[in-house]
mmCIF file of C-alpha atoms in Angstrom:
data_model
loop_
_atom_site.group_PDB
_atom_site.id
_atom_site.type_symbol
_atom_site.label_atom_id
_atom_site.label_comp_id
_atom_site.label_asym_id
_atom_site.label_seq_id
_atom_site.Cartn_x
_atom_site.Cartn_y
_atom_site.Cartn_z
ATOM 1 C CA MET A 1 -5.962 -14.322 1.478
ATOM 2 C CA GLY A 2 -5.888 -13.718 5.127
ATOM 3 C CA ARG A 3 -3.760 -15.554 7.764
ATOM 4 C CA GLY A 4 -5.423 -17.755 10.444
ATOM 5 C CA ARG A 5 -3.530 -19.386 13.156
ATOM 6 C CA PHE A 6 -0.041 -20.748 13.131
ATOM 7 C CA GLY A 7 0.222 -18.955 9.558
ATOM 8 C CA VAL A 8 -2.250 -21.124 7.790
ATOM 9 C CA PRO A 9 -4.513 -19.332 5.165
ATOM 10 C CA ALA A 10 -7.917 -18.104 6.670
ATOM 11 C CA GLY A 11 -9.712 -19.675 4.206
ATOM 12 C CA VAL A 12 -7.979 -23.292 4.725
ATOM 13 C CA TRP A 13 -8.433 -22.933 8.463
ATOM 14 C CA ASP A 14 -11.983 -22.246 8.135
ATOM 15 C CA TRP A 15 -12.692 -25.185 6.038
ATOM 16 C CA ALA A 16 -10.543 -27.521 8.398
ATOM 17 C CA VAL A 17 -12.887 -26.408 11.088
ATOM 18 C CA ALA A 18 -16.005 -27.042 9.229
ATOM 19 C CA VAL A 19 -15.087 -30.675 8.196
ATOM 20 C CA GLY A 20 -13.741 -31.357 11.809
ATOM 21 C CA VAL A 21 -17.253 -30.173 12.957
ATOM 22 C CA ALA A 22 -19.041 -32.201 10.514
ATOM 23 C CA VAL A 23 -17.251 -35.353 11.040
ATOM 24 C CA LEU A 24 -17.646 -35.050 14.916
ATOM 25 C CA LEU A 25 -21.516 -34.441 14.316
ATOM 26 C CA VAL A 26 -21.919 -37.441 11.957
ATOM 27 C CA GLY A 27 -19.836 -39.607 14.255
ATOM 28 C CA THR A 28 -21.736 -38.774 17.258
ATOM 29 C CA GLY A 29 -25.084 -39.543 15.426
ATOM 30 C CA LEU A 30 -23.511 -42.806 14.047
ATOM 31 C CA SER A 31 -22.835 -43.805 17.686
ATOM 32 C CA GLY A 32 -26.359 -43.268 18.717
ATOM 33 C CA GLU A 33 -29.564 -44.436 18.225
ATOM 34 C CA SER A 34 -32.478 -42.659 15.791
ATOM 35 C CA ALA A 35 -35.631 -42.443 17.023
ATOM 36 C CA THR A 36 -37.084 -42.386 13.279
ATOM 37 C CA ALA A 37 -34.993 -44.801 11.147
ATOM 38 C CA ASN A 38 -36.860 -43.751 8.026
ATOM 39 C CA SER A 39 -35.218 -40.083 8.209
ATOM 40 C CA ASP A 40 -31.798 -41.126 9.167
ATOM 41 C CA LEU A 41 -30.574 -40.047 5.496
ATOM 42 C CA LEU A 42 -31.874 -36.549 6.196
ATOM 43 C CA GLY A 43 -30.762 -36.349 9.582
ATOM 44 C CA TYR A 44 -26.988 -37.097 8.834
ATOM 45 C CA ALA A 45 -27.443 -34.720 5.878
ATOM 46 C CA LEU A 46 -28.376 -31.654 8.275
ATOM 47 C CA LEU A 47 -25.625 -33.320 10.620
ATOM 48 C CA ALA A 48 -23.185 -32.809 7.828
ATOM 49 C CA GLY A 49 -24.662 -29.563 6.530
ATOM 50 C CA GLY A 50 -24.614 -27.912 9.612
ATOM 51 C CA GLY A 51 -20.976 -28.546 10.137
ATOM 52 C CA LEU A 52 -19.924 -27.454 6.695
ATOM 53 C CA ALA A 53 -21.895 -24.325 6.730
ATOM 54 C CA LEU A 54 -19.234 -23.168 9.014
ATOM 55 C CA ALA A 55 -16.709 -22.771 6.442
ATOM 56 C CA ALA A 56 -18.592 -19.398 5.460
ATOM 57 C CA GLY A 57 -18.665 -17.982 8.683
ATOM 58 C CA ARG A 58 -16.065 -15.280 8.111
ATOM 59 C CA ARG A 59 -17.636 -13.868 5.249
ATOM 60 C CA ALA A 60 -21.453 -14.239 6.294
ATOM 61 C CA PRO A 61 -21.617 -14.855 9.971
ATOM 62 C CA LEU A 62 -25.174 -14.178 10.517
ATOM 63 C CA VAL A 63 -26.531 -16.363 7.508
ATOM 64 C CA VAL A 64 -24.180 -19.316 9.143
ATOM 65 C CA LEU A 65 -25.951 -18.751 12.442
ATOM 66 C CA ALA A 66 -29.260 -19.220 10.849
ATOM 67 C CA VAL A 67 -28.501 -22.044 8.655
ATOM 68 C CA THR A 68 -26.618 -24.142 11.541
ATOM 69 C CA GLY A 69 -29.643 -23.369 14.075
ATOM 70 C CA LEU A 70 -32.102 -24.540 11.442
ATOM 71 C CA CYS A 71 -30.014 -27.687 10.803
ATOM 72 C CA ALA A 72 -29.850 -28.324 14.819
ATOM 73 C CA VAL A 73 -33.503 -28.049 14.809
ATOM 74 C CA GLY A 74 -33.706 -30.115 11.709
ATOM 75 C CA TYR A 75 -31.602 -33.300 13.167
ATOM 76 C CA GLN A 76 -33.358 -32.894 16.833
ATOM 77 C CA ALA A 77 -36.668 -33.450 15.029
ATOM 78 C CA ALA A 78 -35.310 -36.307 12.942
ATOM 79 C CA GLY A 79 -34.521 -38.114 16.191
ATOM 80 C CA PHE A 80 -30.653 -37.402 16.760
ATOM 81 C CA ASP A 81 -29.845 -36.637 20.402
ATOM 82 C CA VAL A 82 -26.538 -34.601 19.158
ATOM 83 C CA LEU A 83 -25.285 -31.553 20.935
ATOM 84 C CA ALA A 84 -25.401 -28.473 18.448
ATOM 85 C CA VAL A 85 -21.509 -28.043 18.209
ATOM 86 C CA SER A 86 -21.793 -26.121 14.890
ATOM 87 C CA TYR A 87 -24.369 -23.523 16.282
ATOM 88 C CA LEU A 88 -22.186 -23.068 19.195
ATOM 89 C CA VAL A 89 -19.156 -22.238 16.993
ATOM 90 C CA ALA A 90 -21.615 -20.049 14.961
ATOM 91 C CA VAL A 91 -22.623 -18.046 18.110
ATOM 92 C CA TYR A 92 -18.973 -17.685 18.275
ATOM 93 C CA GLY A 93 -18.315 -16.405 14.881
ATOM 94 C CA ALA A 94 -21.128 -14.082 15.067
ATOM 95 C CA VAL A 95 -20.045 -12.399 18.366
ATOM 96 C CA ARG A 96 -16.642 -12.037 17.261
ATOM 97 C CA ALA A 97 -18.105 -10.288 14.015
ATOM 98 C CA GLY A 98 -19.919 -7.689 16.444
ATOM 99 C CA HIS A 99 -23.507 -9.077 16.137
ATOM 100 C CA ARG A 100 -24.121 -9.514 19.965
ATOM 101 C CA ALA A 101 -27.729 -8.516 19.916
ATOM 102 C CA VAL A 102 -28.825 -10.473 17.069
ATOM 103 C CA THR A 103 -26.962 -13.207 18.232
ATOM 104 C CA VAL A 104 -28.929 -13.185 21.498
ATOM 105 C CA ALA A 105 -32.211 -12.805 19.900
ATOM 106 C CA VAL A 106 -31.655 -15.708 17.527
ATOM 107 C CA SER A 107 -30.279 -18.079 20.419
ATOM 108 C CA VAL A 108 -33.550 -17.407 22.415
ATOM 109 C CA VAL A 109 -35.332 -18.204 19.270
ATOM 110 C CA MET A 110 -33.241 -21.275 18.821
ATOM 111 C CA LEU A 111 -33.586 -22.467 22.642
ATOM 112 C CA VAL A 112 -37.465 -22.149 22.378
ATOM 113 C CA ALA A 113 -37.404 -24.115 19.094
ATOM 114 C CA LEU A 114 -35.421 -26.917 20.338
ATOM 115 C CA HIS A 115 -37.659 -27.299 23.321
ATOM 116 C CA LEU A 116 -40.788 -27.376 21.083
ATOM 117 C CA THR A 117 -39.106 -29.565 18.613
ATOM 118 C CA ALA A 118 -38.370 -32.133 21.422
ATOM 119 C CA LEU A 119 -41.968 -31.694 22.580
ATOM 120 C CA VAL A 120 -43.856 -32.404 19.208
ATOM 121 C CA PHE A 121 -41.559 -34.985 17.552
ATOM 122 C CA GLN A 122 -40.356 -37.162 20.458
ATOM 123 C CA ASP A 123 -42.882 -39.577 21.957
ATOM 124 C CA GLU A 124 -42.163 -38.693 25.689
ATOM 125 C CA PRO A 125 -44.105 -36.690 28.407
ATOM 126 C CA VAL A 126 -43.868 -33.123 28.581
ATOM 127 C CA ARG A 127 -41.625 -32.813 31.313
ATOM 128 C CA GLU A 128 -39.193 -35.369 29.861
ATOM 129 C CA ALA A 129 -39.277 -33.452 26.356
ATOM 130 C CA PHE A 130 -38.302 -30.159 28.071
ATOM 131 C CA GLY A 131 -35.486 -31.724 29.976
ATOM 132 C CA ARG A 132 -34.344 -33.544 26.566
ATOM 133 C CA GLY A 133 -34.634 -30.102 24.951
ATOM 134 C CA GLY A 134 -32.391 -28.387 27.473
ATOM 135 C CA GLY A 135 -29.644 -31.220 27.394
ATOM 136 C CA VAL A 136 -29.322 -30.909 23.615
ATOM 137 C CA LEU A 137 -28.387 -27.439 23.897
ATOM 138 C CA GLU A 138 -26.968 -26.280 27.319
ATOM 139 C CA ILE A 139 -27.476 -22.883 28.293
ATOM 140 C CA ALA A 140 -23.648 -22.939 29.855
ATOM 141 C CA TRP A 141 -22.288 -23.805 26.494
ATOM 142 C CA LEU A 142 -23.921 -21.259 24.614
ATOM 143 C CA ILE A 143 -22.854 -18.547 27.224
ATOM 144 C CA ALA A 144 -19.419 -20.113 26.755
ATOM 145 C CA GLY A 145 -19.486 -19.398 23.159
ATOM 146 C CA PHE A 146 -20.983 -16.083 23.455
ATOM 147 C CA ALA A 147 -17.973 -15.002 26.344
ATOM 148 C CA ALA A 148 -15.445 -16.536 24.015
ATOM 149 C CA GLY A 149 -16.481 -14.659 20.848
ATOM 150 C CA GLU A 150 -16.779 -11.345 22.798
ATOM 151 C CA ALA A 151 -13.259 -12.062 24.500
ATOM 152 C CA VAL A 152 -11.637 -12.414 20.712
ATOM 153 C CA ARG A 153 -13.505 -9.650 19.442
ATOM 154 C CA GLN A 154 -12.330 -7.137 22.239
ATOM 155 C CA ALA A 155 -8.706 -8.679 21.734
ATOM 156 C CA GLU A 156 -8.577 -7.728 17.958
ATOM 157 C CA ARG A 157 -10.203 -4.497 18.662
ATOM 158 C CA ARG A 158 -7.394 -3.685 21.105
ATOM 159 C CA ALA A 159 -4.819 -4.986 18.714
ATOM 160 C CA GLU A 160 -6.047 -2.973 15.757
ATOM 161 C CA GLU A 161 -6.132 0.251 18.000
ATOM 162 C CA ALA A 162 -2.480 -0.319 18.983
ATOM 163 C CA GLU A 163 -1.614 -0.564 15.289
ATOM 164 C CA ARG A 164 -3.232 2.678 14.410
ATOM 165 C CA SER A 165 -1.615 4.179 17.244
ATOM 166 C CA ARG A 166 1.729 2.956 16.008
ATOM 167 C CA GLU A 167 0.823 4.075 12.415
ATOM 168 C CA GLU A 168 -0.098 7.517 13.722
ATOM 169 C CA THR A 169 3.133 7.865 15.932
ATOM 170 C CA ALA A 170 5.201 6.889 13.013
ATOM 171 C CA ARG A 171 3.531 9.289 10.445
ATOM 172 C CA ARG A 172 4.000 12.148 13.166
ATOM 173 C CA ARG A 173 7.747 11.329 13.616
ATOM 174 C CA ALA A 174 8.040 11.288 10.055
ATOM 175 C CA ASP A 175 6.290 14.930 9.555
ATOM 176 C CA GLU A 176 8.698 16.138 12.730
ATOM 177 C CA GLU A 177 11.786 14.625 10.681
ATOM 178 C CA ARG A 178 10.434 16.424 7.384
ATOM 179 C CA LEU A 179 9.910 19.697 9.108
ATOM 180 C CA ARG A 180 13.396 19.286 10.733
ATOM 181 C CA ILE A 181 15.073 18.810 7.538
ATOM 182 C CA ALA A 182 13.375 21.692 5.987
ATOM 183 C CA ARG A 183 14.684 23.737 8.643
ATOM 184 C CA GLU A 184 18.100 22.685 8.319
ATOM 185 C CA LEU A 185 17.933 23.133 4.620
ATOM 186 C CA HIS A 186 16.248 26.678 4.961
ATOM 187 C CA ASP A 187 18.869 27.784 7.540
ATOM 188 C CA SER A 188 22.188 26.338 5.831
ATOM 189 C CA LEU A 189 21.499 26.736 2.082
ATOM 190 C CA THR A 190 18.856 29.631 1.441
ATOM 191 C CA HIS A 191 21.127 32.371 2.704
ATOM 192 C CA GLN A 192 24.274 31.177 0.733
ATOM 193 C CA ILE A 193 22.482 30.692 -2.507
ATOM 194 C CA SER A 194 20.722 33.758 -2.123
ATOM 195 C CA VAL A 195 24.346 35.599 -1.921
ATOM 196 C CA ILE A 196 25.634 33.731 -4.934
ATOM 197 C CA ARG A 197 22.427 34.678 -6.780
ATOM 198 C CA VAL A 198 22.551 38.319 -5.807
ATOM 199 C CA GLN A 199 26.403 38.822 -6.557
ATOM 200 C CA ALA A 200 25.903 37.255 -10.049
ATOM 201 C CA GLU A 201 22.887 39.647 -10.898
ATOM 202 C CA VAL A 202 24.940 42.602 -9.667
ATOM 203 C CA ALA A 203 28.244 41.585 -11.662
ATOM 204 C CA VAL A 204 26.113 40.989 -14.878
ATOM 205 C CA HIS A 205 24.144 44.592 -14.222
ATOM 206 C CA VAL A 206 27.343 46.401 -13.552
ATOM 207 C CA ALA A 207 28.848 44.603 -16.673
ATOM 208 C CA ARG A 208 25.908 45.683 -18.803
ATOM 209 C CA ARG A 209 26.112 49.472 -17.492
ATOM 210 C CA LEU A 210 29.461 49.746 -18.530
ATOM 211 C CA GLY A 211 28.878 48.284 -21.933
ATOM 212 C CA GLU A 212 30.951 45.364 -21.226
ATOM 213 C CA GLN A 213 30.395 41.585 -22.896
ATOM 214 C CA VAL A 214 29.030 39.613 -19.952
ATOM 215 C CA PRO A 215 30.787 36.216 -19.775
ATOM 216 C CA GLU A 216 28.811 33.478 -20.517
ATOM 217 C CA ALA A 217 30.033 31.834 -17.486
ATOM 218 C CA MET A 218 28.664 34.620 -15.407
ATOM 219 C CA LEU A 219 25.338 34.231 -17.117
ATOM 220 C CA ALA A 220 25.361 30.725 -16.428
ATOM 221 C CA ILE A 221 26.116 31.387 -12.645
ATOM 222 C CA GLN A 222 23.251 33.797 -12.869
ATOM 223 C CA GLU A 223 20.696 31.143 -14.229
ATOM 224 C CA ALA A 224 21.963 28.556 -11.881
ATOM 225 C CA GLY A 225 21.275 30.621 -8.780
ATOM 226 C CA ARG A 226 17.943 31.260 -10.014
ATOM 227 C CA GLU A 227 17.030 27.470 -10.665
ATOM 228 C CA ALA A 228 18.600 26.695 -7.543
ATOM 229 C CA SER A 229 16.492 29.070 -5.236
ATOM 230 C CA ARG A 230 13.337 27.810 -7.241
ATOM 231 C CA GLU A 231 14.441 24.026 -6.431
ATOM 232 C CA LEU A 232 14.997 24.939 -3.097
ATOM 233 C CA ARG A 233 11.899 26.673 -2.196
ATOM 234 C CA ALA A 234 9.737 23.645 -4.115
ATOM 235 C CA THR A 235 11.784 21.471 -2.053
ATOM 236 C CA LEU A 236 11.196 23.057 1.150
ATOM 237 C CA GLU A 237 7.554 23.132 0.083
ATOM 238 C CA ALA A 238 7.548 19.384 -0.778
ATOM 239 C CA LEU A 239 8.864 18.610 2.744
ATOM 240 C CA ARG A 240 6.561 20.418 4.648
ATOM 241 C CA ASP A 241 3.230 19.489 2.235
ATOM 242 C CA ASP A 242 4.542 15.566 2.292
ATOM 243 C CA ASP A 243 5.437 15.898 -1.366
ATOM 244 C CA THR A 244 1.839 16.435 -2.556
ATOM 245 C CA THR A 245 2.783 19.093 -4.998
ATOM 246 C CA PRO A 246 6.047 18.068 -7.111
ATOM 247 C CA PRO A 247 7.523 21.200 -8.506
ATOM 248 C CA ARG A 248 8.917 19.694 -11.934
ATOM 249 C CA GLY A 249 7.726 17.180 -14.416
ATOM 250 C CA LEU A 250 7.848 15.887 -17.867
ATOM 251 C CA ASP A 251 6.581 19.053 -19.317
ATOM 252 C CA ASP A 252 9.646 21.147 -17.876
ATOM 253 C CA VAL A 253 12.064 18.946 -19.571
ATOM 254 C CA PRO A 254 12.567 20.995 -22.744
ATOM 255 C CA GLU A 255 13.178 23.948 -20.682
ATOM 256 C CA LEU A 256 15.972 21.864 -18.657
ATOM 257 C CA VAL A 257 17.270 20.864 -21.904
ATOM 258 C CA GLU A 258 17.621 24.606 -23.206
ATOM 259 C CA ARG A 259 19.289 25.813 -19.847
ATOM 260 C CA SER A 260 21.984 23.190 -20.424
ATOM 261 C CA ARG A 261 22.981 25.051 -23.516
ATOM 262 C CA THR A 262 23.924 28.132 -21.657
ATOM 263 C CA LEU A 263 26.607 26.020 -20.267
ATOM 264 C CA GLY A 264 28.310 25.235 -23.512
ATOM 265 C CA LEU A 265 26.804 21.719 -24.003
ATOM 266 C CA ASP A 266 25.290 21.000 -27.413
ATOM 267 C CA ALA A 267 21.945 19.172 -26.187
ATOM 268 C CA THR A 268 18.955 18.092 -27.763
ATOM 269 C CA LEU A 269 16.151 16.617 -27.093
ATOM 270 C CA THR A 270 13.598 14.140 -28.694
ATOM 271 C CA ILE A 271 10.351 13.026 -27.483
ATOM 272 C CA ASP A 272 8.475 10.277 -29.309
ATOM 273 C CA GLY A 273 4.910 8.939 -28.923
ATOM 274 C CA ARG A 274 1.914 10.653 -27.281
ATOM 275 C CA GLN A 275 1.940 12.112 -24.203
ATOM 276 C CA HIS A 276 -0.442 10.798 -21.445
ATOM 277 C CA ASP A 277 -1.169 12.109 -18.102
ATOM 278 C CA VAL A 278 1.248 10.007 -15.722
ATOM 279 C CA PRO A 279 1.461 9.533 -11.957
ATOM 280 C CA VAL A 280 3.046 12.454 -10.128
ATOM 281 C CA ALA A 281 5.918 10.334 -8.865
ATOM 282 C CA VAL A 282 6.822 8.981 -12.412
ATOM 283 C CA ASP A 283 6.589 12.403 -13.926
ATOM 284 C CA ARG A 284 8.802 13.986 -11.102
ATOM 285 C CA THR A 285 11.471 10.997 -11.607
ATOM 286 C CA VAL A 286 11.621 11.563 -15.238
ATOM 287 C CA TYR A 287 12.661 15.300 -14.688
ATOM 288 C CA ARG A 288 15.137 14.511 -11.812
ATOM 289 C CA ILE A 289 16.825 11.694 -14.262
ATOM 290 C CA VAL A 290 17.598 14.169 -17.028
ATOM 291 C CA GLN A 291 18.493 16.923 -14.429
ATOM 292 C CA GLU A 292 20.983 14.657 -12.820
ATOM 293 C CA ALA A 293 22.303 13.292 -16.133
ATOM 294 C CA LEU A 294 22.955 16.357 -17.722
ATOM 295 C CA THR A 295 24.216 17.922 -14.510
ATOM 296 C CA ASN A 296 26.834 14.724 -14.507
ATOM 297 C CA VAL A 297 27.609 15.661 -18.435
ATOM 298 C CA ALA A 298 28.312 19.296 -17.547
ATOM 299 C CA ARG A 299 30.336 18.713 -14.479
ATOM 300 C CA HIS A 300 32.307 15.455 -14.990
ATOM 301 C CA ALA A 301 32.417 13.987 -18.452
ATOM 302 C CA ASP A 302 34.208 16.539 -20.493
ATOM 303 C CA ALA A 303 31.395 16.331 -23.314
ATOM 304 C CA THR A 304 30.394 18.420 -25.977
ATOM 305 C CA THR A 305 27.241 17.015 -26.946
ATOM 306 C CA ALA A 306 24.251 15.448 -25.151
ATOM 307 C CA VAL A 307 21.303 13.718 -26.594
ATOM 308 C CA VAL A 308 18.404 13.261 -24.612
ATOM 309 C CA ARG A 309 15.258 10.751 -25.731
ATOM 310 C CA ILE A 310 12.233 10.067 -24.051
ATOM 311 C CA ASP A 311 9.526 7.497 -25.475
ATOM 312 C CA CYS A 312 6.086 7.484 -24.299
ATOM 313 C CA LEU A 313 5.029 4.229 -24.657
ATOM 314 C CA PRO A 314 1.472 2.830 -23.567
ATOM 315 C CA ASP A 315 2.493 1.308 -20.252
ATOM 316 C CA SER A 316 6.061 2.839 -19.653
ATOM 317 C CA LEU A 317 8.377 5.646 -20.130
ATOM 318 C CA THR A 318 12.050 5.423 -21.314
ATOM 319 C CA ILE A 319 14.487 7.948 -20.621
ATOM 320 C CA ARG A 320 18.031 7.629 -22.313
ATOM 321 C CA ILE A 321 20.726 10.381 -21.974
ATOM 322 C CA ASP A 322 23.908 9.573 -24.134
ATOM 323 C CA ASP A 323 27.335 11.951 -24.267
ATOM 324 C CA ASP A 324 30.200 11.829 -26.140
ATOM 325 C CA GLY A 325 32.353 12.449 -22.918
ATOM 326 C CA ARG A 326 35.921 10.772 -21.955
ATOM 327 C CA ALA A 327 34.052 7.698 -20.186
ATOM 328 C CA THR A 328 35.145 4.233 -21.399
ATOM 329 C CA SER A 329 34.969 0.837 -20.075
ATOM 330 C CA VAL A 330 38.183 1.140 -18.190
ATOM 331 C CA THR A 331 37.678 4.357 -16.941
ATOM 332 C CA ALA A 332 34.314 4.143 -15.789
ATOM 333 C CA PRO A 333 33.364 6.695 -13.155
ATOM 334 C CA LEU A 334 32.473 5.431 -9.792
ATOM 335 C CA PRO A 335 28.764 6.048 -9.003
ATOM 336 C CA GLY A 336 28.338 9.148 -6.837
ATOM 337 C CA LEU A 337 25.356 10.097 -4.618
ATOM 338 C CA GLY A 338 23.645 11.460 -7.824
ATOM 339 C CA LEU A 339 23.597 8.165 -9.651
ATOM 340 C CA LEU A 340 22.622 6.337 -6.035
ATOM 341 C CA GLY A 341 19.660 8.808 -5.920
ATOM 342 C CA MET A 342 18.502 8.417 -9.363
ATOM 343 C CA ARG A 343 18.612 4.414 -8.872
ATOM 344 C CA GLU A 344 16.629 4.788 -5.864
ATOM 345 C CA ARG A 345 13.901 6.893 -7.284
ATOM 346 C CA VAL A 346 13.592 4.231 -10.282
ATOM 347 C CA THR A 347 13.702 0.938 -8.294
ATOM 348 C CA ALA A 348 10.835 2.548 -5.730
ATOM 349 C CA LEU A 349 8.592 2.888 -8.764
ATOM 350 C CA GLY A 350 9.485 -0.683 -9.970
ATOM 351 C CA GLY A 351 11.450 0.443 -12.745
ATOM 352 C CA ARG A 352 15.090 -0.242 -13.907
ATOM 353 C CA LEU A 353 18.307 1.874 -14.549
ATOM 354 C CA ARG A 354 21.079 1.130 -16.676
ATOM 355 C CA ALA A 355 24.208 3.892 -16.334
ATOM 356 C CA GLU A 356 27.439 2.391 -17.797
ATOM 357 C CA PRO A 357 29.944 3.777 -20.585
ATOM 358 C CA ARG A 358 29.089 3.347 -24.211
ATOM 359 C CA ASP A 359 31.098 1.648 -26.758
ATOM 360 C CA GLY A 360 33.423 3.825 -28.483
ATOM 361 C CA GLY A 361 33.294 6.205 -25.699
ATOM 362 C CA GLY A 362 31.073 8.510 -23.789
ATOM 363 C CA PHE A 363 28.218 7.699 -21.116
ATOM 364 C CA THR A 364 24.658 6.338 -21.186
ATOM 365 C CA VAL A 365 21.995 6.628 -18.789
ATOM 366 C CA GLN A 366 18.903 4.704 -19.596
ATOM 367 C CA ALA A 367 15.826 4.135 -17.221
ATOM 368 C CA GLU A 368 12.409 2.578 -17.626
ATOM 369 C CA LEU A 369 9.571 3.334 -15.554
ATOM 370 C CA PRO A 370 6.121 1.499 -15.431
ATOM 371 C CA VAL A 371 3.063 3.766 -15.768
ATOM 372 C CA GLU A 372 -0.186 3.322 -14.536
ATOM 373 C CA ARG A 373 -2.201 5.928 -16.397
ATOM 374 C CA THR A 374 -4.171 8.400 -14.117
ATOM 375 C CA SER A 375 -6.936 8.944 -16.879
#
């Protein structure tokens, strides 16, 4: 529900205005003298109905304009000489909603109807009847209601344009910042990674030509250089394309686990449950969590095995990575940038992350990501 004035919900504010106008109209009718006593009940009903109809003014301003106009003509015919306050408020609402031409046309018809009602239903000379009709709905009040609605409409339109301008400026600055980061990454990392990759491939090629056994570490460096080049290229594309084409996802996790074996880590992967289409952000996060966890195991955990388990549930994905490293509750590692980044990714998707030493030694990373199916 939107907000009205002073933080009050719009619907509550509309009803407060409608009830206030209805009370005002009925009170004014009670304080006057009815020309046709037998029609008092109908007149009071029309007075109250015209005011209460304003509660729907935000949703159906033209319908409310017509209803309040008919009520004003009706209680005028019943002998109640009461200013059509509800119609004036309806004019304000209709003009504020942008229905200026229709409001002018309906108001002209309303003025004519009030004059004819005063002429037909009031036992007065023609001159006095027309004067009475003009007193019920003064043109000045009608113009004031029209002007107030137009002024608010223009103010709201300017506020919306200013908000759109701020959003466009923020998006433009974000685009410029992404491009700047992309340029810096390209300038600072691409050359160095390319050098590492080329040197590793040359070393492997020379060793094979000489008939020597290529060390596992050199093969791992070669593969890591290739993967780093792919990841950097994909990251730069994502920065330039506003992250619309994520490079890796759940389908690439088996390759990631297989590659970790080249680093001397006995890694296994188990995927349970039916794999459905998942949102792009979740798909990308699953890959990043497994990648970061296995990287930490290989670099810091002094582990020999790692178990990766992914459970595909109807409304969530659960990822768990266990290792047999040296971490304990006493020697728990301080969270680095990798774990912090992992937690930020999971939290942004409304999920939960647990990263802590296991009972009996080793470390566990477990993440639960909510899934809203894309198909």
